[in-house]
Amino acid sequence: MRISAIICAAGSGERAGFEKNKLLVPFLGANPLYYSLKAFEGLADEIIVTSSPRDREEIKILAAAFGGRAVGGGATRTESVFNALKHVTGDIVLIHDGARPFVTGEQIEGVIDCVKQYGSGILAMPAVDTVAVAEDGVIAAVPQRDNIYNIQTPQGFFAEDIKSAYDRAMQDGGTFTDDGSVYTKYVRPARICPKGSAANRKLTFKEDFTSPLPPVPSTDGGRAGIGVDVHAFGRERDFVTLCGVKIPCDSGLIAHSDGDVAVHAVMDAILSAAGLKDIGNYFPDTDPAYSGADSIGLLRRVVEMIGKKGLKVAGLSVTIQAEKPRLKAHIDEMRHNLAATTGADEGRVSVGAGTCEKLGFVGEGLGICAYCCAVLEDK
C-alpha cells in the first residue's frame, strides 16, 4: 500500500508570538518543519505540506528536499486538510501537525499498522492527570481516567474514507481540531493507537521553543555523538566544498584544510560517539601536512580509527546552515559521498540545509555552520 503524509504547516504562529510562521523559525539548528518532514522520510511514499501564500516559496523549497511538495492551505485546519486531500494519491493517509517535530518513526509505523488492521489509527497517550468537566466554574463530572487519552498526531486513515468524511464536513460547514473527530462523525468511531508519548509534544507557545527538550530517542544499544563546526567566508575561491562536493560560490571558506565544514562536523560526531578526542587532536591545523587536505580523505581515516575499536557508522544526520550558496541541487550527491565514505547505508544518511533567517553571523552571510548527529554500532 502507498502511504501519503499530509503535514499541516499553514498556520501563522500568532499564539507563539513570532513575526512569522512558528514552524519556520530557527530551532535546533534547522526549524520545526524540517524535523517533522525528516520524521516521515522513508516512511511515506509522498509528502504534502499545507502552506499559507506568505510561506509558500520557503515551504516549497524545504519540502522538496524530502521529496515533498507544498499546496495551498485554508483559513482553518479543516480547510487546509480538505485542500491537501485533493492531492493525495496513496492508499493510506497520515495527517500530522508540523508543530510536533519530535514524533518518532516507531510512532508513525504504529499508526500505519493500526490503519491496516482497523481502518484508522489515532496516535494518543493515556492521560496521567485527572480531568474534569466544568459548568459555570464548578466541577460537573470527573470522567474515569482509565478511559481518557491525550490525542496527538499523526492520525491515519484509508484515503477514500477520510476524503469522503472531509467532503461531508465541508458541506456541513463544520470546523474540527483534529482528523479523528471528522472520521468519527462521518465514517465510524476512530481507533486509538496508544503509542503516543509526552515527548511528542506540540510547539504552541514561545516558551515551548526554549523549555527543556524531550530526550533523544534510543539508539537501540548503539553509540550517539554530536559534532559542530564553523568556517568563515573570505578565501579567494569561487566554490565551497561540502560533503566532498564542490559547489559554486562567490567566496571560499577560510580553513587550513579544504574547509569542508560539513565533513568536519561528521568527523567530530563520529569521534565523539566512539569516545575519542576531537579532530583537532588528530589533524591539527598547525601541522603543514594537513594544509589544503581533502576532508573526505580525513573522514576515511576516522572511519578506520573507529574500526580498530570494533565500531562502524550506522547512521548520520547532517544539518547545514548557510545563506549561500543554494544547496538543494547537491543534497543527493552529498548524501551519497558520506554513505560511500563511511560505509553507512545511504537510507540512513540524511543531509538537510536551511538558513538562519538573517540572524547571527550565518544569517549575515559571513560563514557556514554544520551540525551532525552520528550513530555507531558494533561491527
CSV table of N, CA and C in Angstrom, one decimal, residues 92-248:
chain,number,residue,atom,x,y,z
A,92,ILE,N,-3.2,4.9,2.0
A,92,ILE,CA,-3.4,5.3,3.4
A,92,ILE,C,-2.8,6.7,3.5
A,93,VAL,N,-3.6,7.5,4.3
A,93,VAL,CA,-3.2,8.9,4.6
A,93,VAL,C,-2.8,9.1,6.0
A,94,LEU,N,-1.7,9.7,6.3
A,94,LEU,CA,-1.3,10.1,7.6
A,94,LEU,C,-1.3,11.6,7.7
A,95,ILE,N,-2.0,12.2,8.7
A,95,ILE,CA,-2.1,13.6,8.8
A,95,ILE,C,-1.4,14.0,10.1
A,96,HIS,N,-0.5,15.0,9.9
A,96,HIS,CA,0.4,15.3,11.1
A,96,HIS,C,0.5,16.8,11.2
A,97,ASP,N,0.5,17.3,12.5
A,97,ASP,CA,0.8,18.7,12.7
A,97,ASP,C,2.2,19.0,12.7
A,98,GLY,N,2.6,19.9,11.8
A,98,GLY,CA,4.1,20.2,11.7
A,98,GLY,C,4.7,20.7,12.9
A,99,ALA,N,3.8,21.1,13.9
A,99,ALA,CA,4.3,21.7,15.2
A,99,ALA,C,4.7,20.5,16.1
A,100,ARG,N,4.7,19.3,15.7
A,100,ARG,CA,5.1,18.2,16.5
A,100,ARG,C,6.4,17.6,15.9
A,101,PRO,N,7.5,18.3,16.1
A,101,PRO,CA,8.8,17.8,15.4
A,101,PRO,C,9.4,16.6,16.1
A,102,PHE,N,8.9,16.2,17.3
A,102,PHE,CA,9.6,15.1,18.0
A,102,PHE,C,9.0,13.7,17.7
A,103,VAL,N,8.0,13.6,16.8
A,103,VAL,CA,7.4,12.3,16.5
A,103,VAL,C,8.5,11.4,16.1
A,104,THR,N,8.3,10.1,16.4
A,104,THR,CA,9.3,9.1,16.1
A,104,THR,C,8.9,8.2,15.0
A,105,GLY,N,9.8,7.5,14.3
A,105,GLY,CA,9.5,6.6,13.3
A,105,GLY,C,8.6,5.4,13.8
A,106,GLU,N,8.9,5.0,15.1
A,106,GLU,CA,8.1,3.9,15.7
A,106,GLU,C,6.6,4.3,15.8
A,107,GLN,N,6.4,5.6,16.2
A,107,GLN,CA,5.0,6.0,16.3
A,107,GLN,C,4.3,6.1,15.0
A,108,ILE,N,5.0,6.6,14.0
A,108,ILE,CA,4.4,6.6,12.6
A,108,ILE,C,4.1,5.2,12.1
A,109,GLU,N,5.0,4.3,12.3
A,109,GLU,CA,4.8,2.9,11.8
A,109,GLU,C,3.6,2.3,12.6
A,110,GLY,N,3.5,2.7,13.9
A,110,GLY,CA,2.4,2.1,14.7
A,110,GLY,C,1.1,2.6,14.2
A,111,VAL,N,1.0,3.9,13.8
A,111,VAL,CA,-0.3,4.4,13.2
A,111,VAL,C,-0.6,3.7,11.9
A,112,ILE,N,0.4,3.5,11.0
A,112,ILE,CA,0.2,2.8,9.8
A,112,ILE,C,-0.3,1.3,10.0
A,113,ASP,N,0.3,0.6,11.0
A,113,ASP,CA,-0.1,-0.7,11.3
A,113,ASP,C,-1.6,-0.7,11.8
A,114,CYS,N,-1.9,0.3,12.6
A,114,CYS,CA,-3.3,0.4,13.1
A,114,CYS,C,-4.3,0.6,12.0
A,115,VAL,N,-3.9,1.4,11.0
A,115,VAL,CA,-4.9,1.6,9.9
A,115,VAL,C,-5.1,0.3,9.1
A,116,LYS,N,-4.0,-0.4,8.9
A,116,LYS,CA,-4.1,-1.6,8.1
A,116,LYS,C,-5.0,-2.6,8.8
A,117,GLN,N,-4.9,-2.6,10.1
A,117,GLN,CA,-5.7,-3.6,10.9
A,117,GLN,C,-7.1,-3.2,11.2
A,118,TYR,N,-7.3,-1.9,11.5
A,118,TYR,CA,-8.6,-1.4,12.0
A,118,TYR,C,-9.3,-0.4,11.1
A,119,GLY,N,-8.5,0.1,10.1
A,119,GLY,CA,-9.1,1.2,9.2
A,119,GLY,C,-8.8,2.6,9.6
A,120,SER,N,-8.3,2.8,10.8
A,120,SER,CA,-7.9,4.1,11.3
A,120,SER,C,-6.9,3.9,12.4
A,121,GLY,N,-6.2,5.0,12.7
A,121,GLY,CA,-5.2,5.0,13.8
A,121,GLY,C,-5.0,6.4,14.3
A,122,ILE,N,-5.3,6.7,15.5
A,122,ILE,CA,-5.2,8.0,16.1
A,122,ILE,C,-4.1,7.9,17.2
A,123,LEU,N,-2.9,8.5,16.9
A,123,LEU,CA,-1.9,8.4,17.9
A,123,LEU,C,-2.3,9.1,19.2
A,124,ALA,N,-2.2,8.5,20.3
A,124,ALA,CA,-2.6,9.0,21.6
A,124,ALA,C,-1.8,8.4,22.8
A,125,MET,N,-1.9,9.1,23.9
A,125,MET,CA,-1.2,8.6,25.1
A,125,MET,C,-2.3,8.6,26.2
A,126,PRO,N,-2.2,7.7,27.1
A,126,PRO,CA,-3.2,7.7,28.3
A,126,PRO,C,-3.0,8.9,29.1
A,127,ALA,N,-4.0,9.5,29.6
A,127,ALA,CA,-3.9,10.7,30.4
A,127,ALA,C,-3.3,10.4,31.7
A,128,VAL,N,-2.4,11.2,32.2
A,128,VAL,CA,-1.8,11.0,33.5
A,128,VAL,C,-2.4,11.9,34.6
A,129,ASP,N,-3.1,12.9,34.2
A,129,ASP,CA,-3.7,13.8,35.1
A,129,ASP,C,-5.2,13.5,35.2
A,130,THR,N,-5.8,13.8,36.3
A,130,THR,CA,-7.3,13.7,36.4
A,130,THR,C,-7.9,14.9,35.7
A,131,VAL,N,-8.9,14.6,34.9
A,131,VAL,CA,-9.6,15.7,34.1
A,131,VAL,C,-11.0,15.8,34.6
A,132,ALA,N,-11.5,17.0,34.5
A,132,ALA,CA,-12.9,17.3,35.0
A,132,ALA,C,-13.7,18.1,33.9
A,133,VAL,N,-15.0,17.9,33.9
A,133,VAL,CA,-15.9,18.6,33.1
A,133,VAL,C,-16.5,19.7,34.0
A,134,ALA,N,-16.4,21.0,33.6
A,134,ALA,CA,-16.9,22.1,34.4
A,134,ALA,C,-18.0,22.8,33.8
A,135,GLU,N,-18.9,23.2,34.6
A,135,GLU,CA,-20.1,24.0,34.2
A,135,GLU,C,-20.2,25.2,35.2
A,136,ASP,N,-20.2,26.4,34.6
A,136,ASP,CA,-20.3,27.6,35.4
A,136,ASP,C,-19.2,27.7,36.5
A,137,GLY,N,-18.0,27.2,36.1
A,137,GLY,CA,-16.9,27.3,37.0
A,137,GLY,C,-16.8,26.3,38.1
A,138,VAL,N,-17.7,25.3,38.1
A,138,VAL,CA,-17.6,24.2,39.1
A,138,VAL,C,-17.6,22.9,38.4
A,139,ILE,N,-17.0,21.9,39.1
A,139,ILE,CA,-16.9,20.6,38.5
A,139,ILE,C,-18.2,19.9,38.4
A,140,ALA,N,-18.6,19.5,37.2
A,140,ALA,CA,-19.9,18.8,37.0
A,140,ALA,C,-19.7,17.3,36.9
A,141,ALA,N,-18.5,16.9,36.4
A,141,ALA,CA,-18.2,15.4,36.3
A,141,ALA,C,-16.7,15.2,36.2
A,142,VAL,N,-16.3,14.0,36.7
A,142,VAL,CA,-14.9,13.6,36.6
A,142,VAL,C,-14.9,12.3,35.9
A,143,PRO,N,-14.6,12.3,34.6
A,143,PRO,CA,-14.5,11.0,33.8
A,143,PRO,C,-13.5,10.1,34.4
A,144,GLN,N,-13.7,8.8,34.2
A,144,GLN,CA,-12.8,7.8,34.7
A,144,GLN,C,-11.5,7.9,33.9
A,145,ARG,N,-10.4,8.1,34.6
A,145,ARG,CA,-9.1,8.4,33.9
A,145,ARG,C,-8.7,7.3,33.0
A,146,ASP,N,-9.0,6.1,33.3
A,146,ASP,CA,-8.6,4.9,32.5
A,146,ASP,C,-9.1,5.0,31.1
A,147,ASN,N,-10.2,5.8,30.9
A,147,ASN,CA,-10.8,5.9,29.5
A,147,ASN,C,-10.4,7.2,28.8
A,148,ILE,N,-9.5,8.0,29.4
A,148,ILE,CA,-9.1,9.3,28.9
A,148,ILE,C,-7.8,9.2,28.2
A,149,TYR,N,-7.7,9.8,27.0
A,149,TYR,CA,-6.4,9.8,26.2
A,149,TYR,C,-6.1,11.2,25.8
A,150,ASN,N,-4.8,11.6,25.7
A,150,ASN,CA,-4.4,12.8,25.1
A,150,ASN,C,-4.2,12.5,23.6
A,151,ILE,N,-4.9,13.2,22.8
A,151,ILE,CA,-4.8,13.0,21.3
A,151,ILE,C,-3.6,13.7,20.7
A,152,GLN,N,-2.9,13.0,19.9
A,152,GLN,CA,-1.7,13.6,19.2
A,152,GLN,C,-1.8,13.3,17.7
A,153,THR,N,-0.7,13.6,17.0
A,153,THR,CA,-0.6,13.2,15.6
A,153,THR,C,0.7,12.5,15.3
A,154,PRO,N,0.8,11.7,14.3
A,154,PRO,CA,-0.1,11.6,13.1
A,154,PRO,C,-1.4,10.8,13.4
A,155,GLN,N,-2.4,11.0,12.6
A,155,GLN,CA,-3.6,10.3,12.6
A,155,GLN,C,-3.8,9.7,11.2
A,156,GLY,N,-4.1,8.4,11.1
A,156,GLY,CA,-4.1,7.7,9.8
A,156,GLY,C,-5.4,7.1,9.5
A,157,PHE,N,-5.7,7.0,8.1
A,157,PHE,CA,-6.9,6.5,7.6
A,157,PHE,C,-6.7,6.0,6.2
A,158,PHE,N,-7.7,5.1,5.8
A,158,PHE,CA,-7.7,4.8,4.4
A,158,PHE,C,-8.1,6.0,3.6
A,159,ALA,N,-7.5,6.3,2.5
A,159,ALA,CA,-7.7,7.6,1.8
A,159,ALA,C,-9.1,7.8,1.4
A,160,GLU,N,-9.8,6.9,0.9
A,160,GLU,CA,-11.2,7.1,0.4
A,160,GLU,C,-12.1,7.4,1.6
A,161,ASP,N,-11.9,6.8,2.8
A,161,ASP,CA,-12.7,7.1,3.9
A,161,ASP,C,-12.6,8.5,4.4
A,162,ILE,N,-11.3,9.0,4.6
A,162,ILE,CA,-11.1,10.3,5.1
A,162,ILE,C,-11.5,11.4,4.1
A,163,LYS,N,-11.3,11.1,2.8
A,163,LYS,CA,-11.7,12.1,1.8
A,163,LYS,C,-13.2,12.2,1.8
A,164,SER,N,-13.9,11.2,1.9
A,164,SER,CA,-15.4,11.2,2.0
A,164,SER,C,-15.8,12.0,3.2
A,165,ALA,N,-15.2,11.7,4.4
A,165,ALA,CA,-15.5,12.4,5.6
A,165,ALA,C,-15.3,13.9,5.5
A,166,TYR,N,-14.2,14.3,4.9
A,166,TYR,CA,-13.9,15.7,4.8
A,166,TYR,C,-14.9,16.4,3.8
A,167,ASP,N,-15.2,15.7,2.8
A,167,ASP,CA,-16.2,16.2,1.8
A,167,ASP,C,-17.5,16.6,2.6
A,168,ARG,N,-18.0,15.7,3.4
A,168,ARG,CA,-19.2,15.9,4.1
A,168,ARG,C,-19.0,17.0,5.2
A,169,ALA,N,-17.9,17.0,5.8
A,169,ALA,CA,-17.6,18.1,6.8
A,169,ALA,C,-17.6,19.5,6.2
A,170,MET,N,-17.1,19.6,5.0
A,170,MET,CA,-17.1,20.9,4.4
A,170,MET,C,-18.5,21.3,3.9
A,171,GLN,N,-19.2,20.3,3.5
A,171,GLN,CA,-20.6,20.6,3.1
A,171,GLN,C,-21.4,21.1,4.2
A,172,ASP,N,-21.2,20.5,5.4
A,172,ASP,CA,-21.9,20.9,6.6
A,172,ASP,C,-21.3,22.2,7.3
A,173,GLY,N,-20.2,22.7,6.8
A,173,GLY,CA,-19.6,23.9,7.3
A,173,GLY,C,-19.0,23.7,8.7
A,174,GLY,N,-18.6,22.4,9.0
A,174,GLY,CA,-18.0,22.2,10.3
A,174,GLY,C,-16.6,22.5,10.4
A,175,THR,N,-16.1,22.8,11.6
A,175,THR,CA,-14.7,23.1,11.9
A,175,THR,C,-14.3,22.1,13.0
A,176,PHE,N,-13.2,21.4,12.7
A,176,PHE,CA,-12.7,20.4,13.7
A,176,PHE,C,-11.2,20.7,14.0
A,177,THR,N,-10.8,20.3,15.2
A,177,THR,CA,-9.5,20.5,15.7
A,177,THR,C,-8.6,19.3,15.3
A,178,ASP,N,-9.2,18.1,15.0
A,178,ASP,CA,-8.3,17.0,14.6
A,178,ASP,C,-9.1,16.1,13.6
A,179,ASP,N,-8.4,15.2,13.0
A,179,ASP,CA,-9.0,14.4,11.9
A,179,ASP,C,-9.8,13.3,12.4
A,180,GLY,N,-9.4,12.7,13.6
A,180,GLY,CA,-10.2,11.6,14.1
A,180,GLY,C,-11.6,12.0,14.4
A,181,SER,N,-11.8,13.3,14.8
A,181,SER,CA,-13.2,13.8,15.0
A,181,SER,C,-14.0,13.8,13.8
A,182,VAL,N,-13.4,14.2,12.7
A,182,VAL,CA,-14.1,14.2,11.4
A,182,VAL,C,-14.5,12.7,11.0
A,183,TYR,N,-13.5,11.8,11.1
A,183,TYR,CA,-13.7,10.4,10.8
A,183,TYR,C,-14.8,9.8,11.6
A,184,THR,N,-14.8,10.1,12.9
A,184,THR,CA,-15.7,9.5,13.9
A,184,THR,C,-17.1,10.0,13.6
A,185,LYS,N,-17.3,11.3,13.2
A,185,LYS,CA,-18.6,11.8,12.9
A,185,LYS,C,-19.2,11.3,11.6
A,186,TYR,N,-18.4,11.1,10.6
A,186,TYR,CA,-18.9,10.8,9.3
A,186,TYR,C,-18.6,9.4,8.8
A,187,VAL,N,-17.8,8.6,9.4
A,187,VAL,CA,-17.5,7.3,9.0
A,187,VAL,C,-17.8,6.3,10.1
A,188,ARG,N,-17.0,6.2,11.1
A,188,ARG,CA,-17.2,5.3,12.2
A,188,ARG,C,-16.2,5.7,13.3
A,189,PRO,N,-16.4,5.2,14.5
A,189,PRO,CA,-15.5,5.6,15.6
A,189,PRO,C,-14.1,5.3,15.3
A,190,ALA,N,-13.2,6.3,15.5
A,190,ALA,CA,-11.8,6.1,15.1
A,190,ALA,C,-11.1,5.2,16.2
A,191,ARG,N,-10.0,4.5,15.7
A,191,ARG,CA,-9.3,3.6,16.6
A,191,ARG,C,-8.1,4.3,17.2
A,192,ILE,N,-8.0,4.2,18.6
A,192,ILE,CA,-6.8,4.7,19.3
A,192,ILE,C,-5.6,3.9,19.0
A,193,CYS,N,-4.4,4.5,18.7
A,193,CYS,CA,-3.1,3.9,18.6
A,193,CYS,C,-2.3,4.4,19.8
A,194,PRO,N,-2.2,3.6,20.9
A,194,PRO,CA,-1.7,4.1,22.2
A,194,PRO,C,-0.2,4.2,22.3
A,195,LYS,N,0.4,4.6,21.2
A,195,LYS,CA,1.9,4.7,21.2
A,195,LYS,C,2.4,6.2,21.4
A,196,GLY,N,1.4,7.1,21.7
A,196,GLY,CA,1.8,8.5,21.9
A,196,GLY,C,2.7,8.6,23.2
A,197,SER,N,3.3,9.7,23.3
A,197,SER,CA,4.2,10.0,24.4
A,197,SER,C,4.3,11.5,24.7
A,198,ALA,N,4.7,11.7,26.0
A,198,ALA,CA,4.9,13.1,26.4
A,198,ALA,C,5.9,13.8,25.5
A,199,ALA,N,6.9,13.1,25.0
A,199,ALA,CA,7.9,13.7,24.2
A,199,ALA,C,7.4,14.2,22.9
A,200,ASN,N,6.3,13.6,22.4
A,200,ASN,CA,5.7,14.0,21.1
A,200,ASN,C,4.8,15.3,21.3
A,201,ARG,N,5.4,16.3,21.9
A,201,ARG,CA,4.6,17.4,22.3
A,201,ARG,C,4.5,18.4,21.1
A,202,LYS,N,3.5,19.3,21.3
A,202,LYS,CA,3.2,20.3,20.3
A,202,LYS,C,3.8,21.6,20.6
A,203,LEU,N,4.5,22.2,19.7
A,203,LEU,CA,5.1,23.6,20.0
A,203,LEU,C,4.0,24.6,19.7
A,204,THR,N,3.5,25.2,20.8
A,204,THR,CA,2.4,26.1,20.7
A,204,THR,C,2.7,27.5,21.0
A,205,PHE,N,3.4,27.7,22.2
A,205,PHE,CA,3.7,29.0,22.7
A,205,PHE,C,5.2,29.2,22.6
A,206,LYS,N,5.6,30.5,22.8
A,206,LYS,CA,7.0,30.8,22.6
A,206,LYS,C,7.9,30.0,23.6
A,207,GLU,N,7.4,29.8,24.9
A,207,GLU,CA,8.2,29.1,25.8
A,207,GLU,C,8.5,27.7,25.5
A,208,ASP,N,7.6,27.1,24.6
A,208,ASP,CA,7.8,25.7,24.1
A,208,ASP,C,9.1,25.6,23.4
A,209,PHE,N,9.6,26.7,22.8
A,209,PHE,CA,10.8,26.6,22.0
A,209,PHE,C,12.1,26.7,22.8
A,210,THR,N,11.9,27.0,24.1
A,210,THR,CA,13.1,27.2,24.9
A,210,THR,C,13.1,26.3,26.2
A,211,SER,N,11.9,25.6,26.4
A,211,SER,CA,11.8,24.8,27.6
A,211,SER,C,12.6,23.5,27.4
A,212,PRO,N,13.0,22.7,28.4
A,212,PRO,CA,13.8,21.5,28.2
A,212,PRO,C,13.2,20.6,27.1
A,213,LEU,N,14.1,20.1,26.3
A,213,LEU,CA,13.6,19.3,25.1
A,213,LEU,C,13.4,17.9,25.5
A,214,PRO,N,12.6,17.1,24.8
A,214,PRO,CA,12.4,15.7,25.0
A,214,PRO,C,13.7,15.0,24.9
A,215,PRO,N,13.8,13.8,25.5
A,215,PRO,CA,15.1,13.1,25.4
A,215,PRO,C,15.3,12.6,24.0
A,216,VAL,N,16.6,12.4,23.6
A,216,VAL,CA,16.9,11.9,22.3
A,216,VAL,C,16.5,10.4,22.2
A,217,PRO,N,15.8,10.0,21.2
A,217,PRO,CA,15.3,8.7,21.1
A,217,PRO,C,16.4,7.6,21.2
A,218,SER,N,16.1,6.5,21.7
A,218,SER,CA,17.1,5.4,21.9
A,218,SER,C,17.8,5.0,20.7
A,219,THR,N,19.0,4.7,20.7
A,219,THR,CA,19.7,4.2,19.6
A,219,THR,C,19.9,2.7,19.6
A,220,ASP,N,19.0,2.0,20.4
A,220,ASP,CA,19.0,0.6,20.4
A,220,ASP,C,20.4,0.0,20.8
A,221,GLY,N,21.0,0.5,21.8
A,221,GLY,CA,22.2,0.0,22.2
A,221,GLY,C,23.4,0.5,21.5
A,222,GLY,N,23.2,1.3,20.5
A,222,GLY,CA,24.4,1.9,19.8
A,222,GLY,C,24.9,3.1,20.5
A,223,ARG,N,25.9,3.8,19.9
A,223,ARG,CA,26.5,5.0,20.5
A,223,ARG,C,26.2,6.2,19.6
A,224,ALA,N,25.8,7.3,20.3
A,224,ALA,CA,25.5,8.5,19.5
A,224,ALA,C,26.5,9.6,19.9
A,225,GLY,N,26.8,10.4,18.9
A,225,GLY,CA,27.7,11.5,19.2
A,225,GLY,C,27.3,12.7,18.3
A,226,ILE,N,27.7,13.9,18.8
A,226,ILE,CA,27.3,15.2,18.1
A,226,ILE,C,28.5,15.9,17.7
A,227,GLY,N,28.5,16.5,16.5
A,227,GLY,CA,29.7,17.3,16.1
A,227,GLY,C,29.2,18.6,15.5
A,228,VAL,N,29.9,19.7,15.7
A,228,VAL,CA,29.5,21.0,15.2
A,228,VAL,C,30.8,21.7,14.7
A,229,ASP,N,30.7,22.3,13.5
A,229,ASP,CA,31.9,23.1,13.0
A,229,ASP,C,31.4,24.3,12.3
A,230,VAL,N,32.3,25.3,12.2
A,230,VAL,CA,32.0,26.6,11.6
A,230,VAL,C,33.2,27.1,10.8
A,231,HIS,N,33.0,27.6,9.7
A,231,HIS,CA,34.0,28.3,8.9
A,231,HIS,C,33.5,29.6,8.3
A,232,ALA,N,34.4,30.6,8.2
A,232,ALA,CA,34.0,31.9,7.7
A,232,ALA,C,34.4,32.0,6.2
A,233,PHE,N,33.6,32.8,5.5
A,233,PHE,CA,33.9,33.1,4.1
A,233,PHE,C,35.1,34.1,4.1
A,234,GLY,N,35.8,34.1,3.0
A,234,GLY,CA,36.9,35.0,2.8
A,234,GLY,C,38.0,34.5,2.0
A,235,ARG,N,38.0,33.2,1.7
A,235,ARG,CA,39.0,32.6,0.9
A,235,ARG,C,38.8,33.0,-0.6
A,236,GLU,N,39.9,33.4,-1.3
A,236,GLU,CA,39.8,33.7,-2.7
A,236,GLU,C,39.6,32.5,-3.5
A,237,ARG,N,38.3,32.1,-3.7
A,237,ARG,CA,38.0,30.9,-4.4
A,237,ARG,C,36.5,31.0,-4.8
A,238,ASP,N,36.2,30.4,-5.9
A,238,ASP,CA,34.8,30.6,-6.5
A,238,ASP,C,33.9,29.3,-6.2
A,239,PHE,N,34.3,28.6,-5.1
A,239,PHE,CA,33.4,27.5,-4.7
A,239,PHE,C,33.7,27.2,-3.2
A,240,VAL,N,32.7,26.4,-2.7
A,240,VAL,CA,32.9,25.8,-1.3
A,240,VAL,C,32.8,24.3,-1.5
A,241,THR,N,33.5,23.6,-0.6
A,241,THR,CA,33.4,22.1,-0.6
A,241,THR,C,32.6,21.7,0.6
A,242,LEU,N,31.5,21.0,0.3
A,242,LEU,CA,30.6,20.4,1.4
A,242,LEU,C,30.3,19.0,1.1
A,243,CYS,N,30.7,18.1,2.1
A,243,CYS,CA,30.5,16.7,1.9
A,243,CYS,C,31.2,16.2,0.6
A,244,GLY,N,32.3,16.8,0.3
A,244,GLY,CA,33.1,16.4,-0.8
A,244,GLY,C,32.6,16.9,-2.2
A,245,VAL,N,31.6,17.7,-2.2
A,245,VAL,CA,31.0,18.3,-3.4
A,245,VAL,C,31.4,19.7,-3.6
A,246,LYS,N,32.0,20.1,-4.7
A,246,LYS,CA,32.4,21.4,-5.0
A,246,LYS,C,31.2,22.2,-5.5
A,247,ILE,N,30.8,23.3,-4.8
A,247,ILE,CA,29.6,24.0,-5.1
A,247,ILE,C,29.9,25.4,-5.4
A,248,PRO,N,29.6,25.9,-6.6
A,248,PRO,CA,29.9,27.3,-6.9
A,248,PRO,C,29.5,28.3,-5.9
